[in-house]
Tab-separated table of C-alpha atoms in Angstrom:
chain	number	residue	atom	x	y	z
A	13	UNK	CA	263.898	52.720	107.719
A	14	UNK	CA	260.497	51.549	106.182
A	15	UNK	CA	261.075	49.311	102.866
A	16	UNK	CA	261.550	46.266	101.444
A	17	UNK	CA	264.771	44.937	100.738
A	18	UNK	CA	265.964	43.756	97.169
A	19	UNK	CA	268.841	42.241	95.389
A	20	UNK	CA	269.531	44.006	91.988
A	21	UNK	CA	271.669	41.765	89.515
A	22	UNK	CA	272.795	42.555	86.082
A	23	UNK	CA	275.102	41.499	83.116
A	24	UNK	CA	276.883	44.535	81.388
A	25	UNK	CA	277.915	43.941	77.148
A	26	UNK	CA	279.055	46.979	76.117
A	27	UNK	CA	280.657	50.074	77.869
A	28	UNK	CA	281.370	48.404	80.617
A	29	UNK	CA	283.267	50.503	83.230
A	30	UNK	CA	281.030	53.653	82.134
A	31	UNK	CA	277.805	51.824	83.067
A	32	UNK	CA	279.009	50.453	86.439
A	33	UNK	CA	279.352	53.757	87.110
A	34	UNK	CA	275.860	54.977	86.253
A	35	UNK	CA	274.732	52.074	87.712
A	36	UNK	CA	276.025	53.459	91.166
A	37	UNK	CA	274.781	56.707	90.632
A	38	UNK	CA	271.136	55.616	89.610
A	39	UNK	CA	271.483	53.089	92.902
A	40	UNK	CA	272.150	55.902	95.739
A	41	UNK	CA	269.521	57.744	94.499
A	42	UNK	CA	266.808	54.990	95.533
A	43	UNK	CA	266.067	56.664	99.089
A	44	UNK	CA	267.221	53.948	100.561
A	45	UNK	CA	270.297	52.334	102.060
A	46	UNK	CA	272.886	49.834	99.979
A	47	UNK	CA	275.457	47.657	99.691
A	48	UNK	CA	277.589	46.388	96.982
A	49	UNK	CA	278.100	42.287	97.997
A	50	UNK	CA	279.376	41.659	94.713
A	51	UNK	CA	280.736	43.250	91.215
A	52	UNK	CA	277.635	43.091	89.810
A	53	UNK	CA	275.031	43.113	92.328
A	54	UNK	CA	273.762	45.233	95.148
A	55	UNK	CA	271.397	44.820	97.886
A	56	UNK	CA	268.837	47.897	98.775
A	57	UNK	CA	266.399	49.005	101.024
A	58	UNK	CA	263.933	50.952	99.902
A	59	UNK	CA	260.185	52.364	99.257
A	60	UNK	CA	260.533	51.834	95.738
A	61	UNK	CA	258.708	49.215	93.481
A	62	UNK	CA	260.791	46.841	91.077
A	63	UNK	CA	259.307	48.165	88.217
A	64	UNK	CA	260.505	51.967	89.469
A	65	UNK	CA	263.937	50.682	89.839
A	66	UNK	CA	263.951	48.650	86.836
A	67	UNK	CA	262.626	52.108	84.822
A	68	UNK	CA	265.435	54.137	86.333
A	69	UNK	CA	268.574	52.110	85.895
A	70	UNK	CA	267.126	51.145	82.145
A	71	UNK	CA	266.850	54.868	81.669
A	72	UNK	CA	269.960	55.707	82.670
A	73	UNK	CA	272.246	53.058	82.587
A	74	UNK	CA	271.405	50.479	80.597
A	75	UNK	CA	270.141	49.442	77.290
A	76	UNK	CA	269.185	46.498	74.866
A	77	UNK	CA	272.032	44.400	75.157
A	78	UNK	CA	272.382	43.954	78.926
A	79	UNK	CA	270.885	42.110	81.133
A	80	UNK	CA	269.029	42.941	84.770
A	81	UNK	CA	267.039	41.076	87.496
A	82	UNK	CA	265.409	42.635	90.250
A	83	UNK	CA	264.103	40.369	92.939
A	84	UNK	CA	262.657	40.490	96.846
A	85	UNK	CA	264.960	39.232	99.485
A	86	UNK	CA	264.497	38.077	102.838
A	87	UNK	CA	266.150	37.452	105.595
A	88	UNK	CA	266.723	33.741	104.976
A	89	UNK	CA	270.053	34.002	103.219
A	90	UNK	CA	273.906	32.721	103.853
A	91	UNK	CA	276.872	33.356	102.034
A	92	UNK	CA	280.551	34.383	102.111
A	93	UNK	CA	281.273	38.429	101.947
A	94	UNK	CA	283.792	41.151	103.215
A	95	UNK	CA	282.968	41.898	106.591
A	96	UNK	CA	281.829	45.572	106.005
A	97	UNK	CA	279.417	44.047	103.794
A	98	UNK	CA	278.046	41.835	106.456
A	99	UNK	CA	277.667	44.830	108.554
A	100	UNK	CA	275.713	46.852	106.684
A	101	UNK	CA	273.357	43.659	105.482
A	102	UNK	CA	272.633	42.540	109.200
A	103	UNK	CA	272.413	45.682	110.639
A	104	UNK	CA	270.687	48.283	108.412
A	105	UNK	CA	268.786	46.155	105.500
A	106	UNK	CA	267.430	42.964	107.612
């Protein structure tokens, strides 16, 4: 899959479980593949821009009072994950 890969943060105030929620939904429709490394971040694959991201998932799942960072990844990167996540980020993002 053609793309660039990116790691989407955010902090969540206010309605919190409803927003992770949204947050998921506004994620798989990106065109692109994902993962969920963390409870509040995700890494994708995809054709879209930052800024197209950062317009959808301000749209419709966030607003003033939370907080989101959307930044370009490479494949230079280590940590500690669940195994399926490893999978999917080895295999099918980098």
């Amino acid at each position: 899959m053609q793309g660039s890969n990116f790691l989407i943060a955010y902090e969540i105030h206010e309605n919190r479980k409803e927003k992770l929620e949204l947050i998921t939904k506004v994620i798989h429709q990106f065109q692109g593949l994902c993962v969920q490394p963390l409870e509040t971040s995700w890494i994708v694959k995809t054709a879209l821009t930052p800024e197209e991201m950062f317009s959808a998932l301000k749209t419709f799942a966030l607003d003033d009072h939370d907080y989101l960072l959307i930044t370009e990844i490479s494949e230079n990167y280590f940590g500690y994950l669940k195994g399926e996540n490893w999978e999917i980020i080895n295999h099918h993002i980098f």
